[in-house]
Structures are given as structure tokens and as C-alpha cells.
Amino acid sequence: MAAVLRLMIPTNESVEPDDRELVRTIQSGNAEAFEQLVRRKTSKVYGLCYRIIGNAEDAKDIAQLVFIKLWENLNKYDANYAFDTWLYRMVTNVAIDFMRNKQSRENAVNSNLRLVKTASDPEQGVVVQRKEIEGVFNAVSSVLSPKQKMIFVMREMEDLGSAEIARILGCRESTVRNHLFNARKLMQQELKVRFPEYARLWEDRA
Amino acid sequence: MISCETFRASLHAGSSDPAVLGHLRSCDACLDEAVRIDPDNFFRAVGGEELVPPGGVEAFTESVMDQVRLRRTETFVGRRFLVAPRRLAAAAAIVAATAIGALLYDTTAPKPHLAVHPAIAAVTKPAPLVTKPVVETYQSKGATIVEMPTDGAASPNVVMIIDSSLPSDL
């Protein structure tokens, strides 16, 4: 009965055999299959890179590097694990390296620069502009560590569960929840400093 | 996509329902309400959608494949030399043997005596070298003579004569 039910419930797992099959074809020496894999995963990889890095050109470079690393390490892929988890792990490794280098460069130059947006009228209600959110996120997420930012993006923007993120990063689920809690706290503090009108959203709830 | 009414009715803090998140990310009219109910929806509102790299997916894929082909070629060439050290050793041995053979032949084989035509010999005959006399005499009125100190009687005396008017090839 359980087997019948499993067949009837559509899950993401149904997509996985295709990826695995494609990887097997590539491992047997078919470069065209790799091209197909790149085409299939570009939006996913680039999207994650863009949200983590916050810059289209850098995100594109990182995404390309991810696919080249994927090509070089494809023989190490273990088909017992979901391909996307393995792919995301590769993205996180490359992106974290990039962010660490970028952070050390920027800390040396821009340590005292801050963008402060003051509220026009403290009594006035906040009107959230979708187009502004991305800029606000890029500004306030700069206080997060690369790992915290990675976890925040995967959880809140890519809608991955804590268990999946833990598998990707090779850590415990409790560690993921911990990083997420700290990331939210740090971002709220930074919102208070840079975007007080948006920080009030969280204060009102409290 | 679910309607605004359904969205607002099913919205609650920490909702991870894909339909609710889908509406949150596409409906500007419901954004304020969603953020008021759960401020964490503020950042959730920009996620979800699939992004395309600058230039499009095709150009991106082509660029990746170019780099993959390049690396594959590099690896192939590198591997050919790394995988076949015996072939390399054999080639090196042949080159070395040929070089040694050529050297031995050059030094041991009798050289044919070639007669040179008198006209060519006359043209190619080198001009006699003219050397300067060992001792030359110059007269100078403004020379500075410096005698270098010596260690003892056995050491030769060194005398420096400094005169900018003397010829440089002296």
C-alpha cells in the first residue's frame, strides 16, 4: 500500500533520475550531454549565485566556474545522493571562497562607508516597494558571514528546508537553524541603522 | 496562481506553502499585508523566480562549453605525455644516440682535402693583423701619477697615471 501511495504522490524526486541518467551519459564520455546539463541547471545555479553575490557579472563568473568544476569533478558524483544537493554544495563552496576574498578586499577599503536611509516621517506607515527590497537586502546582508548569508538565501529565497541545507553544507540541522537565527537578528540590527522605516516592521511585531 | 482572497486567508507567519510564496512574490497589492503579518516575508518576497545570466542561457552555455573544450584539450595533451613516459624515454634515447653518433663521426672521420680556387683564396685571404708596439711614448704636462703602496720588496710596484688627454686605447 505504501508503495502505491508513493507512486501517486508527485514529488521532486521524479526529476532526479533524469539528472542522474544525464550524469551517467556524461561520465561515459558524452560532452553533448554535459551541454544539456548546463542548459538545464543554468537558471538555478546563476539565480543562487546572484542572490548570494548581489552582482550580475560576478554571479555569472561564479556560475561559470561552478560548471567548470562540475565538469572536472563529475566522476566523483555519487548517484546515491540527489544531484541538486551535490550541485548546490559546489555552488556554496565556490561562492563562499569568492565572498571571503571579496570581503577581505572591501573591509580594507570601505570599512567606514555606510548607506543610511532616514525615515521621512516616523508616524507614517511603511509602504514596501518590491524593487527596493533587493537593494535593501544587498546592503544589510553585508554584515553577515558568507555562511550565514548562504543559509539565509537558501532558506528564505530558494525555499530549501533546513534538512536539505544541512546536507548541502555538510553540517547539522541545528547549526543551520542557529545560523539562520543569527542572520535574521544581525540583519534586523543593520536595518535599524540603515533603513529605520523598514526596521519598524519587526519592531511593531515585537 | 491563487487569488488575493485565498492568499490573505491562508497567510500566516512562517508559511512555506509554495502557492502562498508564489503569490507573495508576484502580487504587489498583497505585499504590504504579507509583510505586516510576517515581517520575514519582506526578504522572502524577492526569492523564488528563476534568473537568467546577462546575455542569456544559450550564450552562457556556449561560454562554459568553450572553456570545457579548452580544458579537455589541455588535459588530453598533458595526459599523453604523462601516460607514456616509455615513449618519451625511447624518443630521448634516439635523439641522444643520433647526437653522439654525429659528434663521433665529425671528430674521427677523415676529412676530404678540398682544393681552393686561387681567385677565391685571394678574396678570402685575411688581412694581416697589425698590433700596436708594446711600448709607446706619450708626452703629457697635466698627468697625475699615483704610486700604490706595496706590502714589501717582493710585491711589484703599481703606478697609476691619470691623464684625460691621453688616447683611450692606450
mmCIF file of C-alpha atoms in Angstrom:
data_model
loop_
_atom_site.group_PDB
_atom_site.id
_atom_site.type_symbol
_atom_site.label_atom_id
_atom_site.label_comp_id
_atom_site.label_asym_id
_atom_site.label_seq_id
_atom_site.Cartn_x
_atom_site.Cartn_y
_atom_site.Cartn_z
ATOM 1 C CA MET A 1 0.000 0.000 0.000
ATOM 2 C CA ALA A 2 2.809 2.343 0.912
ATOM 3 C CA ALA A 3 4.454 1.719 -2.444
ATOM 4 C CA VAL A 4 1.204 2.525 -4.276
ATOM 5 C CA LEU A 5 0.832 5.767 -2.339
ATOM 6 C CA ARG A 6 4.392 6.765 -3.164
ATOM 7 C CA LEU A 7 3.678 6.358 -6.849
ATOM 8 C CA MET A 8 0.609 8.546 -6.600
ATOM 9 C CA ILE A 9 2.212 11.475 -4.776
ATOM 10 C CA PRO A 10 4.131 13.772 -7.129
ATOM 11 C CA THR A 11 7.466 14.724 -5.588
ATOM 12 C CA ASN A 12 10.617 16.450 -6.730
ATOM 13 C CA GLU A 13 12.306 13.059 -6.669
ATOM 14 C CA SER A 14 10.690 12.233 -10.013
ATOM 15 C CA VAL A 15 13.041 14.740 -11.680
ATOM 16 C CA GLU A 16 16.158 13.263 -10.133
ATOM 17 C CA PRO A 17 16.523 10.128 -12.278
ATOM 18 C CA ASP A 18 16.830 12.344 -15.353
ATOM 19 C CA ASP A 19 19.742 14.256 -13.839
ATOM 20 C CA ARG A 20 21.420 11.044 -12.745
ATOM 21 C CA GLU A 21 20.916 9.499 -16.154
ATOM 22 C CA LEU A 22 22.413 12.582 -17.777
ATOM 23 C CA VAL A 23 25.408 12.421 -15.458
ATOM 24 C CA ARG A 24 25.929 8.749 -16.304
ATOM 25 C CA THR A 25 25.913 9.655 -20.009
ATOM 26 C CA ILE A 26 28.483 12.406 -19.390
ATOM 27 C CA GLN A 27 30.643 10.053 -17.342
ATOM 28 C CA SER A 28 30.701 7.696 -20.298
ATOM 29 C CA GLY A 29 32.312 10.472 -22.368
ATOM 30 C CA ASN A 30 29.407 12.341 -23.967
ATOM 31 C CA ALA A 31 30.190 16.071 -23.887
ATOM 32 C CA GLU A 32 26.867 16.974 -25.538
ATOM 33 C CA ALA A 33 25.062 15.602 -22.507
ATOM 34 C CA PHE A 34 27.078 17.983 -20.353
ATOM 35 C CA GLU A 35 25.912 20.862 -22.538
ATOM 36 C CA GLN A 36 22.349 19.737 -21.885
ATOM 37 C CA LEU A 37 23.024 19.630 -18.150
ATOM 38 C CA VAL A 38 24.484 23.158 -18.188
ATOM 39 C CA ARG A 39 21.448 24.449 -20.086
ATOM 40 C CA ARG A 40 19.115 22.743 -17.624
ATOM 41 C CA LYS A 41 20.818 23.998 -14.462
ATOM 42 C CA THR A 42 21.944 27.484 -15.525
ATOM 43 C CA SER A 43 18.971 29.392 -14.075
ATOM 44 C CA LYS A 44 19.179 27.533 -10.790
ATOM 45 C CA VAL A 45 22.936 27.978 -10.365
ATOM 46 C CA TYR A 46 23.041 31.554 -11.621
ATOM 47 C CA GLY A 47 19.998 32.530 -9.514
ATOM 48 C CA LEU A 48 21.597 31.238 -6.328
ATOM 49 C CA CYS A 49 24.919 32.901 -7.189
ATOM 50 C CA TYR A 50 23.191 36.206 -7.953
ATOM 51 C CA ARG A 51 21.276 36.264 -4.673
ATOM 52 C CA ILE A 52 24.388 35.432 -2.709
ATOM 53 C CA ILE A 53 26.786 37.761 -4.522
ATOM 54 C CA GLY A 54 24.307 40.541 -5.418
ATOM 55 C CA ASN A 55 26.071 41.458 -8.653
ATOM 56 C CA ALA A 56 25.128 40.106 -12.099
ATOM 57 C CA GLU A 57 28.618 39.980 -13.634
ATOM 58 C CA ASP A 58 30.290 38.406 -10.596
ATOM 59 C CA ALA A 59 27.410 35.948 -10.296
ATOM 60 C CA LYS A 60 27.867 34.959 -13.951
ATOM 61 C CA ASP A 61 31.598 34.358 -13.435
ATOM 62 C CA ILE A 62 30.952 32.299 -10.307
ATOM 63 C CA ALA A 63 28.271 30.259 -12.085
ATOM 64 C CA GLN A 64 30.679 29.511 -14.955
ATOM 65 C CA LEU A 65 33.351 28.459 -12.506
ATOM 66 C CA VAL A 66 30.841 26.160 -10.817
ATOM 67 C CA PHE A 67 30.074 24.396 -14.108
ATOM 68 C CA ILE A 68 33.764 24.002 -14.945
ATOM 69 C CA LYS A 69 34.373 22.499 -11.510
ATOM 70 C CA LEU A 70 31.353 20.302 -12.102
ATOM 71 C CA TRP A 71 32.898 19.046 -15.346
ATOM 72 C CA GLU A 72 36.212 18.347 -13.662
ATOM 73 C CA ASN A 73 34.666 16.508 -10.700
ATOM 74 C CA LEU A 74 31.725 14.751 -12.291
ATOM 75 C CA ASN A 75 33.380 11.353 -11.890
ATOM 76 C CA LYS A 76 33.263 11.901 -8.107
ATOM 77 C CA TYR A 77 29.469 12.234 -8.059
ATOM 78 C CA ASP A 78 27.792 9.510 -6.062
ATOM 79 C CA ALA A 79 24.431 8.676 -7.652
ATOM 80 C CA ASN A 80 23.062 7.648 -4.248
ATOM 81 C CA TYR A 81 22.674 11.335 -3.422
ATOM 82 C CA ALA A 82 20.407 13.901 -5.086
ATOM 83 C CA PHE A 83 22.256 15.665 -7.892
ATOM 84 C CA ASP A 84 20.940 19.109 -6.931
ATOM 85 C CA THR A 85 22.302 18.733 -3.387
ATOM 86 C CA TRP A 86 25.740 17.964 -4.820
ATOM 87 C CA LEU A 87 25.459 20.848 -7.280
ATOM 88 C CA TYR A 88 24.377 23.299 -4.555
ATOM 89 C CA ARG A 89 27.297 22.172 -2.424
ATOM 90 C CA MET A 90 29.618 23.078 -5.276
ATOM 91 C CA VAL A 91 27.936 26.484 -5.647
ATOM 92 C CA THR A 92 28.258 27.193 -1.921
ATOM 93 C CA ASN A 93 31.957 26.252 -1.871
ATOM 94 C CA VAL A 94 32.835 28.459 -4.845
ATOM 95 C CA ALA A 95 30.635 31.352 -3.663
ATOM 96 C CA ILE A 96 31.934 31.246 -0.085
ATOM 97 C CA ASP A 97 35.522 31.387 -1.373
ATOM 98 C CA PHE A 98 34.618 34.336 -3.576
ATOM 99 C CA MET A 99 32.826 36.188 -0.761
ATOM 100 C CA ARG A 100 35.686 35.667 1.677
ATOM 101 C CA ASN A 101 38.141 37.156 -0.809
ATOM 102 C CA LYS A 102 35.747 39.983 -1.659
ATOM 103 C CA GLN A 103 35.029 40.715 1.994
ATOM 104 C CA SER A 104 38.698 40.962 2.882
ATOM 105 C CA ARG A 105 39.248 43.342 -0.055
ATOM 106 C CA GLU A 106 36.243 45.504 0.802
ATOM 107 C CA ASN A 107 36.929 45.557 4.531
ATOM 108 C CA ALA A 108 40.307 47.062 3.784
ATOM 109 C CA VAL A 109 38.810 49.836 1.659
ATOM 110 C CA ASN A 110 35.227 50.523 2.713
ATOM 111 C CA SER A 111 35.178 49.730 6.400
ATOM 112 C CA ASN A 112 33.728 53.106 7.303
ATOM 113 C CA LEU A 113 31.261 53.575 4.443
ATOM 114 C CA ARG A 114 27.593 53.266 5.340
ATOM 115 C CA LEU A 115 24.454 53.943 3.401
ATOM 116 C CA VAL A 116 21.874 55.420 5.734
ATOM 117 C CA LYS A 117 18.307 55.982 4.650
ATOM 118 C CA THR A 118 16.380 58.112 7.103
ATOM 119 C CA ALA A 119 12.648 57.830 7.550
ATOM 120 C CA SER A 120 10.778 60.835 6.248
ATOM 121 C CA ASP A 121 8.025 60.681 8.842
ATOM 122 C CA PRO A 122 8.174 58.333 11.791
ATOM 123 C CA GLU A 123 4.372 58.316 12.173
ATOM 124 C CA GLN A 124 3.777 57.465 8.534
ATOM 125 C CA GLY A 125 3.116 53.796 7.725
ATOM 126 C CA VAL A 126 5.694 51.865 5.719
ATOM 127 C CA VAL A 127 4.941 51.221 2.075
ATOM 128 C CA VAL A 128 7.041 48.291 0.900
ATOM 129 C CA GLN A 129 8.371 48.684 -2.614
ATOM 130 C CA ARG A 130 9.322 45.349 -4.178
ATOM 131 C CA LYS A 131 12.020 46.918 -6.343
ATOM 132 C CA GLU A 132 13.672 48.353 -3.228
ATOM 133 C CA ILE A 133 13.874 45.075 -1.316
ATOM 134 C CA GLU A 134 16.749 43.685 -3.367
ATOM 135 C CA GLY A 135 18.861 46.796 -2.729
ATOM 136 C CA VAL A 136 17.977 46.732 0.974
ATOM 137 C CA PHE A 137 18.929 43.058 1.156
ATOM 138 C CA ASN A 138 22.276 43.627 -0.564
ATOM 139 C CA ALA A 139 23.027 46.472 1.839
ATOM 140 C CA VAL A 140 22.070 44.846 5.132
ATOM 141 C CA SER A 141 23.283 41.337 4.291
ATOM 142 C CA SER A 142 26.820 42.696 4.063
ATOM 143 C CA VAL A 143 27.041 42.271 7.855
ATOM 144 C CA LEU A 144 26.544 38.515 7.548
ATOM 145 C CA SER A 145 29.324 35.985 7.308
ATOM 146 C CA PRO A 146 29.472 34.120 3.971
ATOM 147 C CA LYS A 147 27.944 31.028 5.588
ATOM 148 C CA GLN A 148 25.141 32.972 7.269
ATOM 149 C CA LYS A 149 24.271 34.712 4.024
ATOM 150 C CA MET A 150 24.368 31.430 2.130
ATOM 151 C CA ILE A 151 21.974 29.805 4.596
ATOM 152 C CA PHE A 152 19.645 32.814 4.647
ATOM 153 C CA VAL A 153 19.424 32.882 0.845
ATOM 154 C CA MET A 154 18.856 29.147 0.535
ATOM 155 C CA ARG A 155 16.157 29.158 3.236
ATOM 156 C CA GLU A 156 14.278 32.396 2.535
ATOM 157 C CA MET A 157 14.768 32.895 -1.185
ATOM 158 C CA GLU A 158 15.368 29.426 -2.581
ATOM 159 C CA ASP A 159 12.826 27.850 -0.199
ATOM 160 C CA LEU A 160 15.075 24.944 0.756
ATOM 161 C CA GLY A 161 14.346 23.174 4.044
ATOM 162 C CA SER A 162 16.780 23.148 6.966
ATOM 163 C CA ALA A 163 17.489 19.442 6.452
ATOM 164 C CA GLU A 164 18.367 19.972 2.781
ATOM 165 C CA ILE A 165 20.610 22.949 3.609
ATOM 166 C CA ALA A 166 22.337 20.870 6.273
ATOM 167 C CA ARG A 167 23.022 18.156 3.667
ATOM 168 C CA ILE A 168 24.383 20.736 1.223
ATOM 169 C CA LEU A 169 26.700 22.325 3.756
ATOM 170 C CA GLY A 170 27.605 19.076 5.459
ATOM 171 C CA CYS A 171 26.561 20.273 8.909
ATOM 172 C CA ARG A 172 23.821 19.602 11.456
ATOM 173 C CA GLU A 173 20.300 20.895 11.044
ATOM 174 C CA SER A 174 20.606 22.658 14.398
ATOM 175 C CA THR A 175 23.657 24.516 13.058
ATOM 176 C CA VAL A 176 21.604 25.700 10.098
ATOM 177 C CA ARG A 177 18.797 26.929 12.378
ATOM 178 C CA ASN A 178 21.378 28.667 14.572
ATOM 179 C CA HIS A 179 22.962 30.470 11.619
ATOM 180 C CA LEU A 180 19.516 31.453 10.354
ATOM 181 C CA PHE A 181 18.513 32.884 13.732
ATOM 182 C CA ASN A 182 21.726 34.901 13.991
ATOM 183 C CA ALA A 183 21.438 36.087 10.394
ATOM 184 C CA ARG A 184 17.918 37.426 10.958
ATOM 185 C CA LYS A 185 18.993 39.150 14.175
ATOM 186 C CA LEU A 186 22.029 40.788 12.559
ATOM 187 C CA MET A 187 20.012 41.941 9.565
ATOM 188 C CA GLN A 188 17.332 43.488 11.779
ATOM 189 C CA GLN A 189 20.025 45.389 13.683
ATOM 190 C CA GLU A 190 21.502 46.605 10.426
ATOM 191 C CA LEU A 191 18.057 47.596 9.163
ATOM 192 C CA LYS A 192 17.613 49.798 12.249
ATOM 193 C CA VAL A 193 20.813 51.643 11.355
ATOM 194 C CA ARG A 194 20.427 51.899 7.605
ATOM 195 C CA PHE A 195 16.702 51.607 6.891
ATOM 196 C CA PRO A 196 14.845 52.556 10.070
ATOM 197 C CA GLU A 197 11.492 52.777 8.285
ATOM 198 C CA TYR A 198 11.700 49.096 7.350
ATOM 199 C CA ALA A 199 13.119 48.069 10.732
ATOM 200 C CA ARG A 200 9.834 49.269 12.276
ATOM 201 C CA LEU A 201 8.091 46.310 10.624
ATOM 202 C CA TRP A 202 9.884 43.969 13.016
ATOM 203 C CA GLU A 203 9.574 46.327 15.996
ATOM 204 C CA ASP A 204 5.805 46.577 15.535
ATOM 205 C CA ARG A 205 5.556 42.804 15.650
ATOM 206 C CA ALA A 206 7.644 42.622 18.810
ATOM 207 C CA MET B 1 -1.633 31.447 -9.042
ATOM 208 C CA ILE B 2 -4.033 31.624 -6.111
ATOM 209 C CA SER B 3 -6.327 34.644 -5.751
ATOM 210 C CA CYS B 4 -5.611 37.524 -3.383
ATOM 211 C CA GLU B 5 -8.516 36.435 -1.143
ATOM 212 C CA THR B 6 -7.190 32.875 -0.881
ATOM 213 C CA PHE B 7 -3.703 34.214 -0.265
ATOM 214 C CA ARG B 8 -4.764 36.525 2.557
ATOM 215 C CA ALA B 9 -6.918 33.811 4.099
ATOM 216 C CA SER B 10 -4.123 31.226 4.101
ATOM 217 C CA LEU B 11 -1.322 33.606 5.069
ATOM 218 C CA HIS B 12 0.280 33.015 8.451
ATOM 219 C CA ALA B 13 3.713 33.590 9.986
ATOM 220 C CA GLY B 14 6.365 31.180 8.716
ATOM 221 C CA SER B 15 4.225 29.837 5.872
ATOM 222 C CA SER B 16 6.216 27.692 3.437
ATOM 223 C CA ASP B 17 3.319 26.745 1.159
ATOM 224 C CA PRO B 18 4.629 27.105 -2.433
ATOM 225 C CA ALA B 19 1.292 28.577 -3.585
ATOM 226 C CA VAL B 20 1.397 31.231 -0.864
ATOM 227 C CA LEU B 21 5.051 32.033 -1.564
ATOM 228 C CA GLY B 22 4.318 32.175 -5.302
ATOM 229 C CA HIS B 23 1.585 34.770 -4.730
ATOM 230 C CA LEU B 24 3.773 36.741 -2.308
ATOM 231 C CA ARG B 25 6.450 37.019 -4.994
ATOM 232 C CA SER B 26 4.205 38.165 -7.774
ATOM 233 C CA CYS B 27 1.392 40.296 -6.295
ATOM 234 C CA ASP B 28 2.333 43.861 -5.329
ATOM 235 C CA ALA B 29 -1.137 44.524 -3.884
ATOM 236 C CA CYS B 30 -0.703 41.830 -1.220
ATOM 237 C CA LEU B 31 2.938 42.590 -0.361
ATOM 238 C CA ASP B 32 2.190 45.145 2.383
ATOM 239 C CA GLU B 33 -0.326 42.882 4.050
ATOM 240 C CA ALA B 34 2.049 39.898 3.868
ATOM 241 C CA VAL B 35 4.896 41.860 5.443
ATOM 242 C CA ARG B 36 2.613 43.192 8.205
ATOM 243 C CA ILE B 37 1.550 39.653 9.114
ATOM 244 C CA ASP B 38 5.096 38.282 8.977
ATOM 245 C CA PRO B 39 7.997 40.756 8.524
ATOM 246 C CA ASP B 40 10.213 37.878 7.369
ATOM 247 C CA ASN B 41 8.127 37.959 4.182
ATOM 248 C CA PHE B 42 9.964 41.201 3.373
ATOM 249 C CA PHE B 43 13.030 39.339 2.096
ATOM 250 C CA ARG B 44 11.100 36.223 1.058
ATOM 251 C CA ALA B 45 9.261 38.404 -1.464
ATOM 252 C CA VAL B 46 12.297 38.695 -3.749
ATOM 253 C CA GLY B 47 13.106 34.980 -3.943
ATOM 254 C CA GLY B 48 11.742 32.164 -5.993
ATOM 255 C CA GLU B 49 11.905 33.359 -9.574
ATOM 256 C CA GLU B 50 14.413 31.771 -11.948
ATOM 257 C CA LEU B 51 17.058 34.240 -13.052
ATOM 258 C CA VAL B 52 18.846 34.361 -16.392
ATOM 259 C CA PRO B 53 22.519 35.388 -16.660
ATOM 260 C CA PRO B 54 23.396 38.511 -18.690
ATOM 261 C CA GLY B 55 23.421 37.543 -22.381
ATOM 262 C CA GLY B 56 21.001 34.660 -21.919
ATOM 263 C CA VAL B 57 21.218 30.941 -21.196
ATOM 264 C CA GLU B 58 22.477 29.979 -24.672
ATOM 265 C CA ALA B 59 25.417 32.393 -24.625
ATOM 266 C CA PHE B 60 26.247 31.297 -21.080
ATOM 267 C CA THR B 61 26.144 27.612 -22.033
ATOM 268 C CA GLU B 62 28.317 28.260 -25.092
ATOM 269 C CA SER B 63 30.880 30.089 -22.981
ATOM 270 C CA VAL B 64 31.009 27.241 -20.446
ATOM 271 C CA MET B 65 31.380 24.663 -23.215
ATOM 272 C CA ASP B 66 34.234 26.645 -24.823
ATOM 273 C CA GLN B 67 36.117 26.547 -21.551
ATOM 274 C CA VAL B 68 35.354 22.871 -21.060
ATOM 275 C CA ARG B 69 36.673 22.064 -24.559
ATOM 276 C CA LEU B 70 39.814 24.072 -23.861
ATOM 277 C CA ARG B 71 40.429 22.258 -20.596
ATOM 278 C CA ARG B 72 39.715 18.906 -22.197
ATOM 279 C CA THR B 73 42.338 19.604 -24.864
ATOM 280 C CA GLU B 74 44.868 20.710 -22.250
ATOM 281 C CA THR B 75 44.204 17.611 -20.183
ATOM 282 C CA PHE B 76 44.455 15.354 -23.252
ATOM 283 C CA VAL B 77 47.829 16.795 -24.311
ATOM 284 C CA GLY B 78 49.137 16.712 -20.754
ATOM 285 C CA ARG B 79 47.966 13.156 -20.249
ATOM 286 C CA ARG B 80 49.568 11.959 -23.488
ATOM 287 C CA PHE B 81 52.960 12.975 -22.195
ATOM 288 C CA LEU B 82 52.335 11.841 -18.661
ATOM 289 C CA VAL B 83 50.810 8.489 -19.552
ATOM 290 C CA ALA B 84 53.556 7.434 -21.991
ATOM 291 C CA PRO B 85 56.883 8.033 -20.231
ATOM 292 C CA ARG B 86 58.343 4.971 -22.016
ATOM 293 C CA ARG B 87 57.665 6.554 -25.385
ATOM 294 C CA LEU B 88 59.289 9.762 -24.202
ATOM 295 C CA ALA B 89 62.313 7.856 -22.882
ATOM 296 C CA ALA B 90 62.683 5.969 -26.178
ATOM 297 C CA ALA B 91 62.489 9.206 -28.164
ATOM 298 C CA ALA B 92 65.079 10.834 -25.904
ATOM 299 C CA ALA B 93 67.402 7.821 -26.301
ATOM 300 C CA ILE B 94 67.143 8.007 -30.102
ATOM 301 C CA VAL B 95 67.905 11.736 -30.101
ATOM 302 C CA ALA B 96 70.877 11.246 -27.771
ATOM 303 C CA ALA B 97 72.273 8.352 -29.844
ATOM 304 C CA THR B 98 71.960 10.376 -33.053
ATOM 305 C CA ALA B 99 73.708 13.380 -31.485
ATOM 306 C CA ILE B 100 76.605 11.256 -30.118
ATOM 307 C CA GLY B 101 76.983 9.460 -33.457
ATOM 308 C CA ALA B 102 77.169 12.766 -35.299
ATOM 309 C CA LEU B 103 79.806 14.093 -32.908
ATOM 310 C CA LEU B 104 81.956 10.953 -33.201
ATOM 311 C CA TYR B 105 81.707 10.990 -36.979
ATOM 312 C CA ASP B 106 82.728 14.645 -37.019
ATOM 313 C CA THR B 107 85.911 14.060 -34.984
ATOM 314 C CA THR B 108 87.083 10.661 -36.289
ATOM 315 C CA ALA B 109 86.174 10.568 -39.979
ATOM 316 C CA PRO B 110 88.970 11.661 -42.414
ATOM 317 C CA LYS B 111 88.114 14.990 -43.973
ATOM 318 C CA PRO B 112 88.486 15.319 -47.771
ATOM 319 C CA HIS B 113 91.113 17.880 -48.797
ATOM 320 C CA LEU B 114 89.380 20.395 -50.962
ATOM 321 C CA ALA B 115 91.375 22.463 -53.438
ATOM 322 C CA VAL B 116 90.535 26.168 -53.284
ATOM 323 C CA HIS B 117 90.439 28.139 -56.484
ATOM 324 C CA PRO B 118 93.254 30.777 -56.431
ATOM 325 C CA ALA B 119 90.793 33.632 -57.134
ATOM 326 C CA ILE B 120 88.575 32.657 -54.187
ATOM 327 C CA ALA B 121 91.617 32.130 -51.994
ATOM 328 C CA ALA B 122 92.843 35.624 -52.835
ATOM 329 C CA VAL B 123 89.484 37.176 -51.958
ATOM 330 C CA THR B 124 89.067 35.240 -48.725
ATOM 331 C CA LYS B 125 92.694 35.721 -47.587
ATOM 332 C CA PRO B 126 92.565 37.588 -44.273
ATOM 333 C CA ALA B 127 94.286 40.925 -43.962
ATOM 334 C CA PRO B 128 97.483 40.816 -41.865
ATOM 335 C CA LEU B 129 96.871 41.790 -38.246
ATOM 336 C CA VAL B 130 98.673 44.922 -37.135
ATOM 337 C CA THR B 131 99.416 45.032 -33.441
ATOM 338 C CA LYS B 132 100.456 48.072 -31.514
ATOM 339 C CA PRO B 133 104.012 48.258 -30.197
ATOM 340 C CA VAL B 134 104.465 47.026 -26.645
ATOM 341 C CA VAL B 135 105.990 50.291 -25.503
ATOM 342 C CA GLU B 136 104.519 53.621 -26.559
ATOM 343 C CA THR B 137 105.718 57.051 -25.650
ATOM 344 C CA TYR B 138 103.440 59.973 -24.929
ATOM 345 C CA GLN B 139 104.139 63.401 -23.615
ATOM 346 C CA SER B 140 101.842 64.891 -21.016
ATOM 347 C CA LYS B 141 102.010 68.015 -18.928
ATOM 348 C CA GLY B 142 98.925 67.587 -16.746
ATOM 349 C CA ALA B 143 99.184 63.886 -15.723
ATOM 350 C CA THR B 144 98.615 62.817 -12.131
ATOM 351 C CA ILE B 145 100.894 59.983 -11.014
ATOM 352 C CA VAL B 146 99.799 57.887 -8.068
ATOM 353 C CA GLU B 147 102.101 55.230 -6.637
ATOM 354 C CA MET B 148 100.208 52.456 -4.881
ATOM 355 C CA PRO B 149 101.558 51.264 -1.522
ATOM 356 C CA THR B 150 103.209 47.821 -1.560
ATOM 357 C CA ASP B 151 103.409 45.010 1.028
ATOM 358 C CA GLY B 152 107.153 44.588 0.767
ATOM 359 C CA ALA B 153 110.096 44.280 -1.541
ATOM 360 C CA ALA B 154 108.673 41.147 -3.214
ATOM 361 C CA SER B 155 105.499 42.921 -4.377
ATOM 362 C CA PRO B 156 105.577 44.689 -7.718
ATOM 363 C CA ASN B 157 105.217 48.443 -7.714
ATOM 364 C CA VAL B 158 101.923 49.665 -9.109
ATOM 365 C CA VAL B 159 101.832 53.168 -10.508
ATOM 366 C CA MET B 160 98.609 54.829 -11.784
ATOM 367 C CA ILE B 161 98.935 57.606 -14.336
ATOM 368 C CA ILE B 162 95.735 59.610 -14.695
ATOM 369 C CA ASP B 163 95.502 61.965 -17.671
ATOM 370 C CA SER B 164 92.254 62.641 -19.526
ATOM 371 C CA SER B 165 94.136 63.967 -22.551
ATOM 372 C CA LEU B 166 95.749 60.588 -23.306
ATOM 373 C CA PRO B 167 94.143 58.379 -26.039
ATOM 374 C CA SER B 168 91.535 55.939 -24.751
ATOM 375 C CA ASP B 169 93.084 52.855 -26.391
ATOM 376 C CA LEU B 170 96.417 53.322 -24.654
#
